[in-house]
Amino acid sequence: VLSIDIQLQKLIEDMFGERRGALVAIDPRTGEVLAFVSKPTFDPNLFVEGIDVENWRALNESLDKPLLNRALRGTYPPGSTYKPFMALGALETGTRSAQTVINDPGFWMFGNHRFRSHGDGGLGAVDMKRSIVKSSNTYYYSLANEMGVDTMHDFMKPLGFGQITGIDLRGEVRGVLPSQEWKRNTYKRADQQRWYPGETISLGIGQGYNSFTMLQLAHAMATLANGGVKHAPHLTMATENVITRERSPLPTPPAVSLGYKPENVRVVLEAMQAVTTEGTSTRVFAGAGYASGGKTGTAQAVTIGQRDRYDARKLEEHQRDHALYVAFAPINQPRVAIAVVVENAGFGAASAAPIARRVFDYLLLDQYPNPQDLAAVRVGQASAPIGTPLKASEMPWPPEAAATSAPLRVTP
């Protein structure tokens, strides 16, 4: 018996359309996985009696990599979705207070190297809340420099970044949470093993060596939303006797408290809420019947020089930035935490956040996107829902039965 909501799972796959990416939704109160999506997918029936050469070649050689379980094994730089965790790290380690103000002129200098942030004069005076709401790179470049790579590593590790979460699926990958020790163990030549101070800077904005799965990102978001109490993510809830229908609940590991100060967690979660009311995802969550928190992110698929301007039109589609969004809802008693990436889709607010909005609408408001809205989401041309949503509990299930059967809601 799985925790997956199969109707939600299909809705998310439909919202991705032909795009590549992954989404993981977790109940932060229990660690139950509500949705575990990897796109593109494939028909597993092809393998039942042995797949033929033509179909195997099409799946195995496709540039879209449909056989890769992106939710479990796809690794990505987290981009700016990392900033709330960096902010919490600053508070918990005493590196910065929430009131500390940093000047953001649109760049940050480290020696003779210029790290770019916001152009056109930057953001000016930035405290912790504004650094998250407006996504200041300068704030986190300087914070990373102050914390150092090993302090960042030691804070992020218990959150599950670069670690095996222990989900009840085989094949999970670890990703990379860099440290000086990691670099010494990874590279062979002495000059490669050395950690250079300049390598620390980009880690603060979720770039550099950072590389995590959407499972890890959703797991960390769930832990933060739950006040620092961590539950192991899992999909299986019970076993059921196919004859008697008797269910036997499966044991789950005990919750682990990471010991965060409640006032520090509150600062970060309130800043993430402000992202949806005055920040980068405001338009997407306009008119929502609940309060949520989130953080948009854009992660490089290929390296762009600090002096070069990113122009998607000049890049091949597979070289364009990834769109990410992490979120939780509702604010006061979170029931769902999400991490989503849409590969090579650009800005998180345009492509990833609209998917998260509709997941929340489904789970919290029993709403389902109407055909026009769904079509807009699939091609990255939606913000807040278009028109009147449908009632999720009245949608036919299975979908093929729409014309012949009465509405049926399937719940976990």
CSV table of C-alpha atoms in Angstrom, one decimal:
chain,number,residue,atom,x,y,z
A,1,VAL,CA,0.0,0.0,0.0
A,2,LEU,CA,1.6,3.2,-1.2
A,3,SER,CA,1.4,6.8,0.1
A,4,ILE,CA,1.3,8.0,-3.5
A,5,ASP,CA,-1.9,9.8,-4.5
A,6,ILE,CA,-2.2,8.3,-8.0
A,7,GLN,CA,-4.5,11.1,-9.3
A,8,LEU,CA,-2.1,13.7,-8.2
A,9,GLN,CA,0.8,11.7,-9.7
A,10,LYS,CA,-1.0,11.7,-13.1
A,11,LEU,CA,-1.9,15.4,-12.9
A,12,ILE,CA,1.8,16.3,-12.3
A,13,GLU,CA,2.9,14.2,-15.2
A,14,ASP,CA,0.3,16.0,-17.4
A,15,MET,CA,1.5,19.4,-16.2
A,16,PHE,CA,5.1,18.6,-17.3
A,17,GLY,CA,3.8,17.8,-20.8
A,18,GLU,CA,6.8,17.1,-23.1
A,19,ARG,CA,9.3,18.7,-20.8
A,20,ARG,CA,12.0,16.9,-18.8
A,21,GLY,CA,12.2,17.2,-15.0
A,22,ALA,CA,11.2,15.8,-11.7
A,23,LEU,CA,8.9,16.6,-8.7
A,24,VAL,CA,8.8,15.1,-5.2
A,25,ALA,CA,6.1,16.0,-2.7
A,26,ILE,CA,6.4,14.9,0.9
A,27,ASP,CA,4.1,15.2,3.9
A,28,PRO,CA,6.5,16.8,6.4
A,29,ARG,CA,4.6,15.5,9.4
A,30,THR,CA,5.3,11.8,8.5
A,31,GLY,CA,7.8,11.6,5.6
A,32,GLU,CA,5.1,10.0,3.4
A,33,VAL,CA,5.8,10.6,-0.3
A,34,LEU,CA,2.6,12.0,-2.0
A,35,ALA,CA,4.0,12.3,-5.5
A,36,PHE,CA,7.3,11.0,-7.1
A,37,VAL,CA,7.4,12.1,-10.7
A,38,SER,CA,10.2,11.8,-13.3
A,39,LYS,CA,9.6,13.0,-16.8
A,40,PRO,CA,9.8,11.8,-19.5
A,41,THR,CA,8.5,8.4,-18.6
A,42,PHE,CA,8.0,5.2,-20.5
A,43,ASP,CA,5.7,2.2,-20.8
A,44,PRO,CA,7.0,-0.5,-18.4
A,45,ASN,CA,4.8,-3.1,-20.3
A,46,LEU,CA,7.4,-3.0,-23.0
A,47,PHE,CA,9.7,-5.0,-20.7
A,48,VAL,CA,7.2,-7.6,-19.5
A,49,GLU,CA,8.1,-10.3,-22.0
A,50,GLY,CA,11.4,-8.9,-23.1
A,51,ILE,CA,11.8,-5.6,-25.0
A,52,ASP,CA,12.5,-5.7,-28.7
A,53,VAL,CA,15.6,-4.1,-30.1
A,54,GLU,CA,13.9,-1.1,-31.8
A,55,ASN,CA,12.1,0.0,-28.6
A,56,TRP,CA,15.2,-0.6,-26.5
A,57,ARG,CA,17.3,1.5,-28.8
A,58,ALA,CA,14.7,4.3,-28.8
A,59,LEU,CA,14.6,4.4,-25.0
A,60,ASN,CA,18.3,3.9,-24.4
A,61,GLU,CA,19.7,6.3,-26.9
A,62,SER,CA,17.2,9.1,-26.5
A,63,LEU,CA,18.7,12.5,-25.6
A,64,ASP,CA,15.7,12.9,-23.2
A,65,LYS,CA,16.9,9.9,-21.1
A,66,PRO,CA,13.4,8.4,-20.3
A,67,LEU,CA,15.0,5.5,-18.4
A,68,LEU,CA,16.7,7.9,-15.9
A,69,ASN,CA,14.6,8.2,-12.7
A,70,ARG,CA,15.2,11.9,-12.3
A,71,ALA,CA,13.5,12.1,-8.9
A,72,LEU,CA,15.8,9.4,-7.4
A,73,ARG,CA,18.9,9.6,-9.5
A,74,GLY,CA,19.0,13.0,-11.4
A,75,THR,CA,21.3,15.5,-9.7
A,76,TYR,CA,21.1,19.2,-10.2
A,77,PRO,CA,22.7,22.4,-8.7
A,78,PRO,CA,19.9,23.7,-6.4
A,79,GLY,CA,20.5,27.3,-7.5
A,80,SER,CA,18.7,30.0,-5.4
A,81,THR,CA,16.5,27.3,-3.7
A,82,TYR,CA,19.6,26.8,-1.5
A,83,LYS,CA,19.4,30.3,-0.1
A,84,PRO,CA,16.9,29.6,2.7
A,85,PHE,CA,19.0,26.8,4.0
A,86,MET,CA,22.1,29.0,3.8
A,87,ALA,CA,20.2,31.7,5.8
A,88,LEU,CA,19.2,29.1,8.5
A,89,GLY,CA,22.8,28.0,8.6
A,90,ALA,CA,24.0,31.6,9.2
A,91,LEU,CA,21.5,31.9,12.1
A,92,GLU,CA,22.3,28.5,13.7
A,93,THR,CA,26.0,28.9,13.5
A,94,GLY,CA,26.0,32.5,14.7
A,95,THR,CA,27.6,33.7,11.5
A,96,ARG,CA,25.0,36.4,10.9
A,97,SER,CA,21.9,37.7,12.6
A,98,ALA,CA,18.6,38.3,10.7
A,99,GLN,CA,19.2,42.0,11.1
A,100,THR,CA,22.7,42.1,9.6
A,101,VAL,CA,22.6,44.4,6.5
A,102,ILE,CA,24.8,43.8,3.5
A,103,ASN,CA,25.1,46.2,0.6
A,104,ASP,CA,24.3,44.6,-2.8
A,105,PRO,CA,25.8,46.8,-5.6
A,106,GLY,CA,25.0,44.1,-8.2
A,107,PHE,CA,28.2,42.2,-7.8
A,108,TRP,CA,30.7,40.9,-5.3
A,109,MET,CA,34.5,41.1,-5.5
A,110,PHE,CA,36.8,38.3,-4.3
A,111,GLY,CA,40.3,39.4,-5.0
A,112,ASN,CA,40.3,40.4,-8.6
A,113,HIS,CA,37.4,38.2,-9.5
A,114,ARG,CA,33.9,39.8,-9.9
A,115,PHE,CA,30.9,37.6,-9.0
A,116,ARG,CA,27.8,39.0,-10.6
A,117,SER,CA,24.5,39.5,-8.7
A,118,HIS,CA,21.6,41.8,-9.8
A,119,GLY,CA,22.5,44.3,-12.5
A,120,ASP,CA,21.4,47.9,-12.7
A,121,GLY,CA,22.9,49.0,-9.4
A,122,GLY,CA,22.0,45.9,-7.4
A,123,LEU,CA,19.5,45.8,-4.6
A,124,GLY,CA,21.2,48.2,-2.2
A,125,ALA,CA,20.8,47.4,1.6
A,126,VAL,CA,19.8,43.8,2.1
A,127,ASP,CA,19.0,42.0,5.4
A,128,MET,CA,18.2,38.3,5.7
A,129,LYS,CA,14.5,38.5,4.8
A,130,ARG,CA,15.1,40.8,1.8
A,131,SER,CA,18.0,38.5,0.6
A,132,ILE,CA,15.5,35.6,0.3
A,133,VAL,CA,12.6,37.7,-1.1
A,134,LYS,CA,14.7,39.4,-3.7
A,135,SER,CA,17.2,36.6,-4.1
A,136,SER,CA,20.4,38.6,-3.6
A,137,ASN,CA,23.4,36.7,-4.8
A,138,THR,CA,25.8,39.2,-3.2
A,139,TYR,CA,24.4,38.5,0.3
A,140,TYR,CA,25.1,34.7,-0.2
A,141,TYR,CA,28.5,35.1,-1.9
A,142,SER,CA,29.7,37.0,1.2
A,143,LEU,CA,28.0,34.7,3.6
A,144,ALA,CA,29.6,31.6,2.0
A,145,ASN,CA,33.0,33.4,2.3
A,146,GLU,CA,32.3,34.0,6.0
A,147,MET,CA,31.1,30.5,6.7
A,148,GLY,CA,33.7,28.5,4.7
A,149,VAL,CA,33.1,25.3,2.9
A,150,ASP,CA,33.4,22.9,5.8
A,151,THR,CA,31.0,24.8,8.1
A,152,MET,CA,28.5,24.8,5.2
A,153,HIS,CA,29.0,21.1,4.7
A,154,ASP,CA,28.6,20.3,8.4
A,155,PHE,CA,25.3,22.3,8.6
A,156,MET,CA,23.8,20.9,5.4
A,157,LYS,CA,24.7,17.3,5.9
A,158,PRO,CA,22.1,16.5,8.6
A,159,LEU,CA,19.4,18.1,6.3
A,160,GLY,CA,20.2,15.3,3.9
A,161,PHE,CA,22.0,17.2,1.2
A,162,GLY,CA,24.5,14.9,-0.6
A,163,GLN,CA,23.4,12.0,1.6
A,164,ILE,CA,21.4,8.8,1.1
A,165,THR,CA,17.9,9.6,2.5
A,166,GLY,CA,17.1,5.9,3.0
A,167,ILE,CA,13.9,6.0,0.9
A,168,ASP,CA,12.4,2.6,0.4
A,169,LEU,CA,13.5,2.5,-3.3
A,170,ARG,CA,16.6,1.0,-4.8
A,171,GLY,CA,19.2,3.0,-6.7
A,172,GLU,CA,19.2,6.3,-4.9
A,173,VAL,CA,22.3,8.4,-5.6
A,174,ARG,CA,24.2,10.6,-3.1
A,175,GLY,CA,24.9,13.6,-5.2
A,176,VAL,CA,27.7,16.0,-4.0
A,177,LEU,CA,27.9,18.1,-0.9
A,178,PRO,CA,31.4,19.5,-1.2
A,179,SER,CA,34.0,19.8,1.6
A,180,GLN,CA,37.7,19.9,1.7
A,181,GLU,CA,37.8,16.2,2.6
A,182,TRP,CA,35.5,15.4,-0.3
A,183,LYS,CA,37.8,17.1,-2.8
A,184,ARG,CA,40.9,15.3,-1.4
A,185,ASN,CA,39.1,12.0,-1.8
A,186,THR,CA,37.7,12.7,-5.2
A,187,TYR,CA,40.6,14.0,-7.2
A,188,LYS,CA,44.0,12.3,-7.9
A,189,ARG,CA,46.5,15.2,-8.5
A,190,ALA,CA,47.6,17.3,-5.6
A,191,ASP,CA,46.7,20.6,-7.3
A,192,GLN,CA,43.2,19.2,-7.9
A,193,GLN,CA,42.8,18.0,-4.3
A,194,ARG,CA,43.5,21.5,-2.9
A,195,TRP,CA,40.5,23.6,-1.9
A,196,TYR,CA,40.8,27.1,-3.3
A,197,PRO,CA,39.0,29.9,-1.4
A,198,GLY,CA,37.4,31.2,-4.6
A,199,GLU,CA,35.6,27.8,-5.0
A,200,THR,CA,33.6,28.5,-1.8
A,201,ILE,CA,31.9,31.6,-3.1
A,202,SER,CA,29.5,30.1,-5.7
A,203,LEU,CA,28.4,27.4,-3.2
A,204,GLY,CA,26.4,30.1,-1.4
A,205,ILE,CA,24.0,30.5,-4.3
A,206,GLY,CA,23.6,26.8,-4.9
A,207,GLN,CA,26.2,26.5,-7.7
A,208,GLY,CA,29.7,25.2,-7.9
A,209,TYR,CA,30.2,21.6,-6.9
A,210,ASN,CA,26.7,21.4,-5.3
A,211,SER,CA,24.7,18.7,-6.9
A,212,PHE,CA,21.5,17.2,-5.3
A,213,THR,CA,18.5,15.1,-6.2
A,214,MET,CA,14.9,16.5,-6.0
A,215,LEU,CA,14.3,13.8,-3.4
A,216,GLN,CA,17.0,15.4,-1.2
A,217,LEU,CA,15.8,18.9,-1.8
A,218,ALA,CA,12.2,18.0,-1.0
A,219,HIS,CA,13.4,16.1,2.1
A,220,ALA,CA,15.3,19.1,3.3
A,221,MET,CA,12.3,21.4,2.6
A,222,ALA,CA,10.0,19.0,4.6
A,223,THR,CA,12.4,19.1,7.5
A,224,LEU,CA,12.7,22.9,7.5
A,225,ALA,CA,8.9,23.2,7.2
A,226,ASN,CA,8.5,20.8,10.1
A,227,GLY,CA,10.6,23.0,12.4
A,228,GLY,CA,13.8,20.9,12.0
A,229,VAL,CA,12.2,17.6,12.8
A,230,LYS,CA,13.2,15.0,10.2
A,231,HIS,CA,11.2,12.0,9.0
A,232,ALA,CA,12.6,9.4,6.7
A,233,PRO,CA,10.9,9.7,3.3
A,234,HIS,CA,9.0,6.6,2.3
A,235,LEU,CA,6.4,5.4,-0.2
A,236,THR,CA,5.2,2.1,1.4
A,237,MET,CA,2.7,2.5,4.3
A,238,ALA,CA,1.5,-1.1,4.8
A,239,THR,CA,1.3,-4.6,3.2
A,240,GLU,CA,-2.1,-6.0,2.3
A,241,ASN,CA,-3.2,-9.6,2.0
A,242,VAL,CA,-4.7,-9.9,-1.5
A,243,ILE,CA,-7.2,-12.5,-0.3
A,244,THR,CA,-8.4,-11.2,3.1
A,245,ARG,CA,-7.6,-7.5,2.4
A,246,GLU,CA,-6.1,-7.4,5.9
A,247,ARG,CA,-3.5,-4.6,6.2
A,248,SER,CA,-0.3,-4.7,8.2
A,249,PRO,CA,1.3,-1.3,8.8
A,250,LEU,CA,5.0,-1.1,8.2
A,251,PRO,CA,7.3,0.4,10.8
A,252,THR,CA,9.0,3.7,10.1
A,253,PRO,CA,12.2,5.0,11.7
A,254,PRO,CA,11.6,7.5,14.6
A,255,ALA,CA,11.7,11.2,13.8
A,256,VAL,CA,15.0,13.0,14.4
A,257,SER,CA,15.1,16.6,15.8
A,258,LEU,CA,18.0,18.6,14.4
A,259,GLY,CA,17.7,21.0,17.3
A,260,TYR,CA,17.1,24.2,15.5
A,261,LYS,CA,16.0,27.3,17.5
A,262,PRO,CA,12.3,27.9,16.7
A,263,GLU,CA,13.0,31.7,16.3
A,264,ASN,CA,15.6,30.9,13.6
A,265,VAL,CA,13.3,28.6,11.7
A,266,ARG,CA,10.5,31.3,11.9
A,267,VAL,CA,12.7,33.9,10.3
A,268,VAL,CA,13.4,31.7,7.3
A,269,LEU,CA,9.9,30.4,6.8
A,270,GLU,CA,8.4,33.9,7.1
A,271,ALA,CA,10.8,35.1,4.5
A,272,MET,CA,9.8,32.3,2.2
A,273,GLN,CA,6.2,33.3,2.7
A,274,ALA,CA,7.1,36.8,1.6
A,275,VAL,CA,8.5,35.3,-1.6
A,276,THR,CA,4.9,34.4,-2.5
A,277,THR,CA,3.4,37.8,-1.5
A,278,GLU,CA,6.1,40.3,-2.5
A,279,GLY,CA,8.8,38.3,-4.2
A,280,THR,CA,9.5,36.2,-7.3
A,281,SER,CA,6.5,33.9,-7.1
A,282,THR,CA,3.9,36.6,-6.2
A,283,ARG,CA,2.0,36.4,-9.5
A,284,VAL,CA,1.9,32.6,-9.4
A,285,PHE,CA,0.3,32.5,-5.9
A,286,ALA,CA,-2.1,35.5,-6.4
A,287,GLY,CA,-5.5,34.6,-5.1
A,288,ALA,CA,-4.5,31.4,-3.4
A,289,GLY,CA,-6.9,30.3,-0.7
A,290,TYR,CA,-4.0,29.5,1.7
A,291,ALA,CA,-0.7,30.9,2.7
A,292,SER,CA,2.4,29.1,1.5
A,293,GLY,CA,6.2,29.6,1.4
A,294,GLY,CA,8.6,29.1,-1.4
A,295,LYS,CA,11.8,29.9,-3.2
A,296,THR,CA,12.5,30.1,-6.9
A,297,GLY,CA,15.7,29.0,-8.4
A,298,THR,CA,17.6,29.0,-11.7
A,299,ALA,CA,20.5,26.6,-12.0
A,300,GLN,CA,23.1,26.6,-14.7
A,301,ALA,CA,23.2,23.5,-17.0
A,302,VAL,CA,26.5,24.8,-18.5
A,303,THR,CA,29.0,27.3,-17.1
A,304,ILE,CA,28.6,30.9,-18.2
A,305,GLY,CA,31.5,33.2,-17.7
A,306,GLN,CA,31.0,35.9,-15.0
A,307,ARG,CA,31.6,38.6,-17.6
A,308,ASP,CA,29.2,37.0,-20.1
A,309,ARG,CA,25.5,37.7,-20.2
A,310,TYR,CA,23.2,34.7,-20.2
A,311,ASP,CA,21.1,34.5,-23.5
A,312,ALA,CA,19.0,31.4,-23.9
A,313,ARG,CA,18.5,32.2,-27.6
A,314,LYS,CA,22.2,31.6,-28.2
A,315,LEU,CA,22.3,28.2,-26.5
A,316,GLU,CA,21.1,24.8,-27.5
A,317,GLU,CA,18.0,23.7,-25.7
A,318,HIS,CA,19.8,21.2,-23.5
A,319,GLN,CA,22.3,23.9,-22.4
A,320,ARG,CA,19.7,26.3,-21.1
A,321,ASP,CA,19.2,26.9,-17.4
A,322,HIS,CA,17.0,24.7,-15.2
A,323,ALA,CA,14.0,26.1,-13.5
A,324,LEU,CA,13.5,25.1,-9.8
A,325,TYR,CA,11.1,25.7,-7.0
A,326,VAL,CA,10.9,24.6,-3.4
A,327,ALA,CA,7.8,25.2,-1.3
A,328,PHE,CA,5.6,24.2,1.6
A,329,ALA,CA,1.9,24.8,2.6
A,330,PRO,CA,0.0,25.8,4.5
A,331,ILE,CA,2.2,28.2,6.6
A,332,ASN,CA,1.1,27.4,10.1
A,333,GLN,CA,0.8,23.6,9.9
A,334,PRO,CA,2.5,22.4,6.8
A,335,ARG,CA,1.0,19.3,5.2
A,336,VAL,CA,3.1,19.2,2.0
A,337,ALA,CA,6.6,20.1,1.0
A,338,ILE,CA,7.7,20.2,-2.7
A,339,ALA,CA,10.8,20.3,-4.8
A,340,VAL,CA,10.4,20.6,-8.6
A,341,VAL,CA,12.8,21.0,-11.4
A,342,VAL,CA,11.9,21.6,-15.1
A,343,GLU,CA,15.1,21.0,-17.1
A,344,ASN,CA,16.3,23.8,-19.4
A,345,ALA,CA,13.2,25.8,-18.9
A,346,GLY,CA,14.8,29.1,-17.5
A,347,PHE,CA,13.3,30.9,-14.6
A,348,GLY,CA,11.7,29.0,-11.7
A,349,ALA,CA,8.9,31.4,-11.4
A,350,ALA,CA,7.8,30.9,-14.9
A,351,SER,CA,8.0,27.1,-15.3
A,352,ALA,CA,8.4,25.4,-11.9
A,353,ALA,CA,6.4,27.4,-9.4
A,354,PRO,CA,3.1,27.1,-11.5
A,355,ILE,CA,3.3,23.4,-11.1
A,356,ALA,CA,3.7,23.6,-7.3
A,357,ARG,CA,0.8,26.0,-7.1
A,358,ARG,CA,-1.6,23.5,-8.7
A,359,VAL,CA,-0.3,20.7,-6.5
A,360,PHE,CA,-1.1,22.8,-3.4
A,361,ASP,CA,-4.5,23.7,-4.9
A,362,TYR,CA,-5.2,20.0,-5.4
A,363,LEU,CA,-4.2,18.9,-2.0
A,364,LEU,CA,-5.5,21.8,0.1
A,365,LEU,CA,-8.5,23.1,-1.9
A,366,ASP,CA,-9.7,20.0,-3.9
A,367,GLN,CA,-9.1,21.9,-7.1
A,368,TYR,CA,-8.0,20.5,-10.5
A,369,PRO,CA,-6.9,22.7,-13.4
A,370,ASN,CA,-9.3,23.1,-16.2
A,371,PRO,CA,-8.2,22.2,-19.8
A,372,GLN,CA,-7.2,25.7,-20.7
A,373,ASP,CA,-5.1,26.2,-17.6
A,374,LEU,CA,-3.5,22.8,-17.9
A,375,ALA,CA,-2.5,23.5,-21.5
A,376,ALA,CA,-0.8,26.8,-20.4
A,377,VAL,CA,1.1,25.1,-17.6
A,378,ARG,CA,2.4,22.4,-19.9
A,379,VAL,CA,4.2,24.9,-22.1
A,380,GLY,CA,5.4,27.2,-19.3
A,381,GLN,CA,2.9,30.0,-20.1
A,382,ALA,CA,0.9,30.1,-16.8
A,383,SER,CA,1.2,31.9,-13.5
A,384,ALA,CA,-1.9,31.9,-11.3
A,385,PRO,CA,-4.7,29.5,-12.5
A,386,ILE,CA,-6.6,30.6,-15.5
A,387,GLY,CA,-10.4,30.5,-15.3
A,388,THR,CA,-12.5,28.4,-12.9
A,389,PRO,CA,-10.8,25.2,-11.6
A,390,LEU,CA,-12.5,21.9,-11.6
A,391,LYS,CA,-13.3,19.9,-8.5
A,392,ALA,CA,-10.7,17.2,-8.0
A,393,SER,CA,-12.9,14.9,-6.0
A,394,GLU,CA,-15.4,14.8,-8.9
A,395,MET,CA,-12.8,14.0,-11.6
A,396,PRO,CA,-13.4,10.6,-13.2
A,397,TRP,CA,-10.9,7.9,-12.3
A,398,PRO,CA,-9.4,6.0,-14.0
A,399,PRO,CA,-9.2,8.7,-16.7
A,400,GLU,CA,-10.1,6.2,-19.4
A,401,ALA,CA,-13.4,5.7,-17.6
A,402,ALA,CA,-14.5,9.3,-18.1
A,403,ALA,CA,-17.1,8.5,-20.7
A,404,THR,CA,-18.5,5.3,-19.1
A,405,SER,CA,-18.3,5.5,-15.3
A,406,ALA,CA,-19.4,7.6,-12.4
A,407,PRO,CA,-16.7,9.8,-10.8
A,408,LEU,CA,-14.5,8.0,-8.3
A,409,ARG,CA,-11.8,9.5,-6.1
A,410,VAL,CA,-8.8,7.3,-5.4
A,411,THR,CA,-7.0,8.2,-2.2
A,412,PRO,CA,-3.8,6.7,-0.7
